[in-house]
mmCIF file of C-alpha atoms in Angstrom:
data_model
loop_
_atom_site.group_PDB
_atom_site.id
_atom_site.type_symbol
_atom_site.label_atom_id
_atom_site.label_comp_id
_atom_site.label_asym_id
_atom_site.label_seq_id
_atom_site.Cartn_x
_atom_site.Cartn_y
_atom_site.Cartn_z
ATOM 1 C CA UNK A 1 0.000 0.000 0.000
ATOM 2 C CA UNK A 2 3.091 2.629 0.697
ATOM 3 C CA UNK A 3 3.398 2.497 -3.288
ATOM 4 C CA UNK A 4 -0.161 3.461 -4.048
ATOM 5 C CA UNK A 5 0.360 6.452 -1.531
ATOM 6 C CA UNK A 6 3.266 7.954 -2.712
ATOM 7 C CA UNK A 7 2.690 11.834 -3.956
ATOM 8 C CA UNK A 8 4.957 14.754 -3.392
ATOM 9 C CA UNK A 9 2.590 16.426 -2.110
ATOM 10 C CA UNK A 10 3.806 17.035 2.184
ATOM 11 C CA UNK A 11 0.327 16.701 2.829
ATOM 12 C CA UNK A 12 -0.547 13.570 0.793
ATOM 13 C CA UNK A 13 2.688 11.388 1.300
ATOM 14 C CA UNK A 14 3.380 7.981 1.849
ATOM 15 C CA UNK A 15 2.680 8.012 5.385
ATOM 16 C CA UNK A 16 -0.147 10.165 5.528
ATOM 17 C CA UNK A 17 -2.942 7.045 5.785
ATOM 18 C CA UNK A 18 -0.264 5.320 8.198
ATOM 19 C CA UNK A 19 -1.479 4.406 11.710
ATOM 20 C CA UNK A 20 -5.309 5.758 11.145
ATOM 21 C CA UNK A 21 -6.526 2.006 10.340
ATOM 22 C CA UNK A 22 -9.936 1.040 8.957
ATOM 23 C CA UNK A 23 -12.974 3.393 10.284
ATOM 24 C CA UNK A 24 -14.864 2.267 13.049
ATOM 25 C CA UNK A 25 -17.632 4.538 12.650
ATOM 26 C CA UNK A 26 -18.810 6.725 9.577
ATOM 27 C CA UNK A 27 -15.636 6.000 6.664
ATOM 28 C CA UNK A 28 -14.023 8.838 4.530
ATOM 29 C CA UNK A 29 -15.823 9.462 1.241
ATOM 30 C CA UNK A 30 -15.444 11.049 -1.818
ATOM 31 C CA UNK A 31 -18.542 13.290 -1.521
ATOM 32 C CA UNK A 32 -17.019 14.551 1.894
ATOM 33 C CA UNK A 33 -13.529 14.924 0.551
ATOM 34 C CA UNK A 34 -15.754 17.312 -2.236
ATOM 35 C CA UNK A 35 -17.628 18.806 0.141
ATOM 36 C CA UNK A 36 -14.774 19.360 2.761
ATOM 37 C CA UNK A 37 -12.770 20.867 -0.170
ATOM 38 C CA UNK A 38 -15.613 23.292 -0.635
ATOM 39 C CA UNK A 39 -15.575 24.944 2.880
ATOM 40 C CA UNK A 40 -12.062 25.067 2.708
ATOM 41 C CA UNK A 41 -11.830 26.702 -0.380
ATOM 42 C CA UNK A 42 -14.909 29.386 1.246
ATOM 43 C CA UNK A 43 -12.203 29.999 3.983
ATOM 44 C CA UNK A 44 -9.483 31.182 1.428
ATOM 45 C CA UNK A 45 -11.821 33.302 -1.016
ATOM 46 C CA UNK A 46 -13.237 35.413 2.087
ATOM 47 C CA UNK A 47 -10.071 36.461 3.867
ATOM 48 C CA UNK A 48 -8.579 36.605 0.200
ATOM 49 C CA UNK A 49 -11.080 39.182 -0.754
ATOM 50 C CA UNK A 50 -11.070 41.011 2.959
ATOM 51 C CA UNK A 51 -7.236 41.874 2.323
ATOM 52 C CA UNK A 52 -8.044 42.333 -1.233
ATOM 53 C CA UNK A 53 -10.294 45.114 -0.075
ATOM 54 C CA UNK A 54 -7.980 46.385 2.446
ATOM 55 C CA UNK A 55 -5.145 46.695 -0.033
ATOM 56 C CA UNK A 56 -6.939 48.586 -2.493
ATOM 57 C CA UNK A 57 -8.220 50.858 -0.361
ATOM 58 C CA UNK A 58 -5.280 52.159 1.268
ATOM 59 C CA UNK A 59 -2.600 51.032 -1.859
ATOM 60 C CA UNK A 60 -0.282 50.880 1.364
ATOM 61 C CA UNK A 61 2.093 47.758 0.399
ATOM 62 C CA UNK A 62 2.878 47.936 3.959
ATOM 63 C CA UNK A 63 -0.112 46.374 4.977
ATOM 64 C CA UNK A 64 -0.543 43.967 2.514
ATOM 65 C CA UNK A 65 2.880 42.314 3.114
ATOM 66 C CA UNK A 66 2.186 42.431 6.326
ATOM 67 C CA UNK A 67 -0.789 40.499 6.179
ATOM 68 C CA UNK A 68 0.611 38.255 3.360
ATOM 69 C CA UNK A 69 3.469 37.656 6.129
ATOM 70 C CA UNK A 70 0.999 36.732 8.622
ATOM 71 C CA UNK A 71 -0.887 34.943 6.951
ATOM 72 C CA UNK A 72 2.373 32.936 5.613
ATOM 73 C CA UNK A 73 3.645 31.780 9.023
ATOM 74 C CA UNK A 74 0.439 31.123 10.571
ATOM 75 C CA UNK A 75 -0.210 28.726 7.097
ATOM 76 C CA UNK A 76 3.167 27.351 8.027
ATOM 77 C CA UNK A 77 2.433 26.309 11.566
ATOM 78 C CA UNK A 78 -1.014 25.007 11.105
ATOM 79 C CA UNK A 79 0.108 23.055 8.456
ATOM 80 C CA UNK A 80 2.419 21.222 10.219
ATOM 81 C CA UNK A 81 0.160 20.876 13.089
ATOM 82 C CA UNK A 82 -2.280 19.304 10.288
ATOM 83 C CA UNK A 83 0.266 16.946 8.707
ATOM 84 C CA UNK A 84 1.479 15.660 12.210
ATOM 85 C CA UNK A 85 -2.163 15.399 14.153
ATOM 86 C CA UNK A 86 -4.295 14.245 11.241
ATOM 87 C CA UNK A 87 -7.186 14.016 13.988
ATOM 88 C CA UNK A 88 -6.989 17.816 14.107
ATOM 89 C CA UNK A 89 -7.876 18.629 10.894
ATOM 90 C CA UNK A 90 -11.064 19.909 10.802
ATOM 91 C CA UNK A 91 -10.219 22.544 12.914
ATOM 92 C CA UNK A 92 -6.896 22.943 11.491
ATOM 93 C CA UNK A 93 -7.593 22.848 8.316
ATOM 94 C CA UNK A 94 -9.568 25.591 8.176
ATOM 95 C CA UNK A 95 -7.634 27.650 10.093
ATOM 96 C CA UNK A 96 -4.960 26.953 7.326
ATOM 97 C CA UNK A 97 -7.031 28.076 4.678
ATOM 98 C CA UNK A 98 -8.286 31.221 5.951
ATOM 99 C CA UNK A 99 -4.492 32.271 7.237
ATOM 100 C CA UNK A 100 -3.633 31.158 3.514
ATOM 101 C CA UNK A 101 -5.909 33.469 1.964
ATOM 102 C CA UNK A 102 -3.653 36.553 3.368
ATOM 103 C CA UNK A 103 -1.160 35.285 1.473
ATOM 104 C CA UNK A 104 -3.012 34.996 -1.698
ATOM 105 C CA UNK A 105 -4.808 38.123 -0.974
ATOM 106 C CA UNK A 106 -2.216 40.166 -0.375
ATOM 107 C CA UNK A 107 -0.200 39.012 -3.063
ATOM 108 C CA UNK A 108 -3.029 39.320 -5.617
ATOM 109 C CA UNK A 109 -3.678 42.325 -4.830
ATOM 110 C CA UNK A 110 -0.022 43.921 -5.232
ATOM 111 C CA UNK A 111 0.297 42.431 -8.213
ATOM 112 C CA UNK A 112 -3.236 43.502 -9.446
ATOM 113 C CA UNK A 113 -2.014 47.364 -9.564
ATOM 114 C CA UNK A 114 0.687 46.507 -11.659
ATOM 115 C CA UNK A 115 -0.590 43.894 -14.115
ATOM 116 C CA UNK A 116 -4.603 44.880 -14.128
ATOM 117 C CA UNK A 117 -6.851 41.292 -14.281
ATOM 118 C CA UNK A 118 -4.015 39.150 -13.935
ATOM 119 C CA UNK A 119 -5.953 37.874 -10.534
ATOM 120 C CA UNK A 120 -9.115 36.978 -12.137
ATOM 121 C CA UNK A 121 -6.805 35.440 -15.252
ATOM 122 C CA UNK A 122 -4.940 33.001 -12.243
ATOM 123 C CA UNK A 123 -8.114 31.990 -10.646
ATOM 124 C CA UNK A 124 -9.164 30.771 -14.430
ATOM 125 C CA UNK A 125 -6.097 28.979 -14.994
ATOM 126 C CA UNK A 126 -6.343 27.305 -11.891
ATOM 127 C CA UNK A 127 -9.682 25.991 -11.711
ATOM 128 C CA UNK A 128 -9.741 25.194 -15.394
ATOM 129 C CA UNK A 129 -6.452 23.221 -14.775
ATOM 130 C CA UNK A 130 -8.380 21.458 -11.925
ATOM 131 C CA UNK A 131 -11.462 20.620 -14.010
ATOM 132 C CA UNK A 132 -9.401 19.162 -17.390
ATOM 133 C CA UNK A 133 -6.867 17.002 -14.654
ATOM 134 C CA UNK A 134 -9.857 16.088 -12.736
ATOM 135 C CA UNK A 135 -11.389 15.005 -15.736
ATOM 136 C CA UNK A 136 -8.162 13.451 -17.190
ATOM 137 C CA UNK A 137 -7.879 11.330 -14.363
ATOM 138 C CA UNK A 138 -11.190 9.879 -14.001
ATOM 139 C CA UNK A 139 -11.270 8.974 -17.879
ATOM 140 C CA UNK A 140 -8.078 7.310 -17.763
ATOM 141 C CA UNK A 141 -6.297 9.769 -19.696
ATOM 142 C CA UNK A 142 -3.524 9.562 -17.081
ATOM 143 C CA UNK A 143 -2.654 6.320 -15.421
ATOM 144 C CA UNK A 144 -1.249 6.937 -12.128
ATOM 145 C CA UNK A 145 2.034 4.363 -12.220
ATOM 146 C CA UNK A 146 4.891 4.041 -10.305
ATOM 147 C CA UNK A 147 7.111 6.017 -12.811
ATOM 148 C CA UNK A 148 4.895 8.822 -12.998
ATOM 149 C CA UNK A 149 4.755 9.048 -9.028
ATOM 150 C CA UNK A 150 8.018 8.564 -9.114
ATOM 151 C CA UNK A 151 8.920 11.468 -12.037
ATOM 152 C CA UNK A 152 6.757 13.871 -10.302
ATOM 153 C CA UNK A 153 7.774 13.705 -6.767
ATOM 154 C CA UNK A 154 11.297 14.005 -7.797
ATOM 155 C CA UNK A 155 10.616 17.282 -9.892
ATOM 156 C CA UNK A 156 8.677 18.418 -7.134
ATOM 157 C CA UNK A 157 11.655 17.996 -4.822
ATOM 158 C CA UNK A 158 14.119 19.218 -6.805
ATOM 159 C CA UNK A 159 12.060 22.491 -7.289
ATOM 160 C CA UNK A 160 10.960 22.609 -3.080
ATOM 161 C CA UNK A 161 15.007 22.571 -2.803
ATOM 162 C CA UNK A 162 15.957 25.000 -5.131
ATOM 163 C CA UNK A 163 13.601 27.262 -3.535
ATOM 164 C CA UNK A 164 14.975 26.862 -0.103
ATOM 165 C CA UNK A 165 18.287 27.205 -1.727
ATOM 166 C CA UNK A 166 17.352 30.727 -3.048
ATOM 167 C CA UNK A 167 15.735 31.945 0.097
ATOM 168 C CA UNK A 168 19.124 31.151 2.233
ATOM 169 C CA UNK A 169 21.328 32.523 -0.239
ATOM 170 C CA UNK A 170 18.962 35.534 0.150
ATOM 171 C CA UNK A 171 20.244 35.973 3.123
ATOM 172 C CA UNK A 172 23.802 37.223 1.645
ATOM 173 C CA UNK A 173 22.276 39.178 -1.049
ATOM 174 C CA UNK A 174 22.968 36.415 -3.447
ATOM 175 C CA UNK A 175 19.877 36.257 -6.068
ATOM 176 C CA UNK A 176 18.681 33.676 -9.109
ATOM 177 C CA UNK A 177 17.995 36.442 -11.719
ATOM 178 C CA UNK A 178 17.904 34.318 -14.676
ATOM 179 C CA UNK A 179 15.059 31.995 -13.491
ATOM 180 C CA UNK A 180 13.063 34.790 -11.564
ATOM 181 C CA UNK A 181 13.583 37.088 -14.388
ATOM 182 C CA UNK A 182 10.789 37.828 -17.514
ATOM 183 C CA UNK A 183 13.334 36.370 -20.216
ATOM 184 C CA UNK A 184 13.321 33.065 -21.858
ATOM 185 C CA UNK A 185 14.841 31.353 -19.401
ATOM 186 C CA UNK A 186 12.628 32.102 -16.253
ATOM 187 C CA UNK A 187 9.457 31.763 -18.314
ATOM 188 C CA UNK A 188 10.419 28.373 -19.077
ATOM 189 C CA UNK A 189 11.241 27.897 -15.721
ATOM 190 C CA UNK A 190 8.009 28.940 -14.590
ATOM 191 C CA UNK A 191 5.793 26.613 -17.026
ATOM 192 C CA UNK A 192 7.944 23.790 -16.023
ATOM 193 C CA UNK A 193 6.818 24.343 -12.231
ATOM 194 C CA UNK A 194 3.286 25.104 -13.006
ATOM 195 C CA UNK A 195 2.952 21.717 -15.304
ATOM 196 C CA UNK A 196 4.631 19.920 -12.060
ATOM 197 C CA UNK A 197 2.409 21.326 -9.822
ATOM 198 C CA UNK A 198 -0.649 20.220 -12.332
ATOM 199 C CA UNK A 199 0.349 16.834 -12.124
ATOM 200 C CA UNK A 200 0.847 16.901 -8.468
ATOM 201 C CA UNK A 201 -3.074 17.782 -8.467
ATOM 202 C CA UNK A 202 -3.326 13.971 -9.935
ATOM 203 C CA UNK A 203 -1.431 12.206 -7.513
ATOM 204 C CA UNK A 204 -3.843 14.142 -4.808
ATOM 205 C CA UNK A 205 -6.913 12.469 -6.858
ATOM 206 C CA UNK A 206 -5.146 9.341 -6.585
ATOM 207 C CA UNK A 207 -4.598 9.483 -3.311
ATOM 208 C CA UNK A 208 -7.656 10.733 -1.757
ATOM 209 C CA UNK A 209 -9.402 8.060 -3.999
ATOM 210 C CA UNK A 210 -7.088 5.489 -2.443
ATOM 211 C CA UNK A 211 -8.210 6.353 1.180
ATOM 212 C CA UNK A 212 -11.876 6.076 0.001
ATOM 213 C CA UNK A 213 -11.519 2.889 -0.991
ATOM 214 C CA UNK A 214 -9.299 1.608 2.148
ATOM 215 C CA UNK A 215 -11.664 2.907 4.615
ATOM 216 C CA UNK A 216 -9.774 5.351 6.461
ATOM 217 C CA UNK A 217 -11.965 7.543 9.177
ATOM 218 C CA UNK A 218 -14.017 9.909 8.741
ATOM 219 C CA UNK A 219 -11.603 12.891 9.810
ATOM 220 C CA UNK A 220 -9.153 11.839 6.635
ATOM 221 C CA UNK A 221 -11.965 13.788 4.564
ATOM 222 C CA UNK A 222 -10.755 16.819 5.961
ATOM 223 C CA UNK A 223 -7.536 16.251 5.984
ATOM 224 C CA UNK A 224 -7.973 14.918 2.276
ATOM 225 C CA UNK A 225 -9.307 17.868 1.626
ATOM 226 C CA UNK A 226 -6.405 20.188 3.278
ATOM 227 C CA UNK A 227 -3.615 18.419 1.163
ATOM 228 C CA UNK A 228 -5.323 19.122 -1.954
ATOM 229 C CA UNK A 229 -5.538 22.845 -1.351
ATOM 230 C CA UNK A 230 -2.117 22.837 -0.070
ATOM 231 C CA UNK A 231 -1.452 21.891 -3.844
ATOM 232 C CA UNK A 232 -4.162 24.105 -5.260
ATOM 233 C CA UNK A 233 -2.557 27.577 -3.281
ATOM 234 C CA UNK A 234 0.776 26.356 -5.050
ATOM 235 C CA UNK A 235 -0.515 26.180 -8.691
ATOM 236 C CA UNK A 236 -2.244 29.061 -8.002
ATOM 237 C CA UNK A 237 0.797 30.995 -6.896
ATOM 238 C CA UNK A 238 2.813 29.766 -9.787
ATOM 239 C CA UNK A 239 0.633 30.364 -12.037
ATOM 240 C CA UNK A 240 0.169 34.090 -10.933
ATOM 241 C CA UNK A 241 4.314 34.872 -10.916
ATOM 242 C CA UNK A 242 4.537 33.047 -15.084
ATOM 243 C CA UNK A 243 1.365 35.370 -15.730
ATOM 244 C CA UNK A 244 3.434 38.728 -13.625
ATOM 245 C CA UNK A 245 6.737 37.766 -15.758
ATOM 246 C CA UNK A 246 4.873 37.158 -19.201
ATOM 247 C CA UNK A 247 2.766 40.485 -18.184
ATOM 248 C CA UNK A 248 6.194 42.584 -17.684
ATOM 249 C CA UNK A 249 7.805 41.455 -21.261
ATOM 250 C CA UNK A 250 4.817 44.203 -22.974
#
């Protein structure tokens, strides 16, 4: 079973299911996973559009990195309070989402007084992206094997490591201007992370589907549920900062 788990998501990973057993009472389903998802999803677009509001009506950048800054710590810390007491999670989990939605609030926001739209044109991409992978999986369109668990939770490594890379060299004033930059390279950079954070969407369908069908409680919905928006904030996010550097090259 620790091979049908495996996903790169930190959520989602191969021990996530491990030690919860077979359900006792009520069992995780897929309609409460969808549901659960939902209400999550409710938490991020309301404080989203609260510091969305707040930013554009003071255009103080002050305040909406400060809230974006909240927002990402909190997110931080109740994640990891998520991932390591599963049980938690549907108070967590929300909690999560709502401190996430600074983030992508704030963020928006900023970036919507530079590049006008470019919110609404994320939030397109990244539900249509969900709908067509959704779709793709349940069709068959793309089988879930070892090697493609396997491809994508390497790339998805290698890319959560050059990231942490970038943010200690930081530090020392040292910065990764070709692949943060709007020119050839850093766009392709950018689609490249945006297709591996597509497909990690997948292995979170194959995953949650895999706990449905094991029996895990009833509190894996929610939790289910968190690991796939952990995902979803990510595309979302990289799919915003291709749009910013495509947006800056006119």
């Amino acid at each position: 079973m620790a091979q049908l788990m495996r996903t790169s998501n930190p959520a989602l990973n191969d021990a996530a299911f491990e030690g919860q057993g077979i359900a006792t009472g009520e069992a995780m389903t897929l309609q409460g996973t969808v549901n659960k998802t939902g209400l999550l999803l409710i938490c991020v677009a309301a404080t989203a559009a609260w510091t969305w509001h707040l930013f554009m009506q003071s255009r103080d950048i002050q305040t909406g990195g400060e809230l974006a800054a909240v927002g990402l710590i909190g997110g931080f810390i109740f994640a990891l309070i998520t991932i390591f007491k599963k049980p938690w999670a549907p108070i967590t989990a929300p909690i999560y989402s709502l401190l996430e939605g600074l983030v992508l609030g704030g963020i928006s926001a900023m970036l919507e007084l530079r590049f006008p739209g470019i919110a609404i044109q994320a939030v397109i991409l990244t539900f249509g992206t969900l709908v067509v992978l959704l779709l793709a999986y349940r069709s068959g369109l793309i089988p879930v094997t070892q090697k493609f668990r396997l491809g994508v939770v390497a790339a998805t490594g290698g890319i959560a490591l050059l990231y942490f890379v970038e943010i200690l060299l930081g530090f020392f004033g040292v910065r990764f201007m070709t692949i943060n930059g709007a020119g050839p390279i850093g766009i392709g950079f950018s689609v490249f992370v945006v297709i591996i954070a597509s497909l990690n969407l997948v292995l979170d369908f194959d995953f949650i589907e895999t706990g449905v069908r094991d029996g895990a409680p009833k509190y894996m919905e929610w939790y289910g549920a968190f690991g796939l928006m952990v995902t979803l904030i990510w595309l979302y996010l990289e799919i915003l900062r291709l749009l910013s550097k495509l947006r800056s090259r006119n």
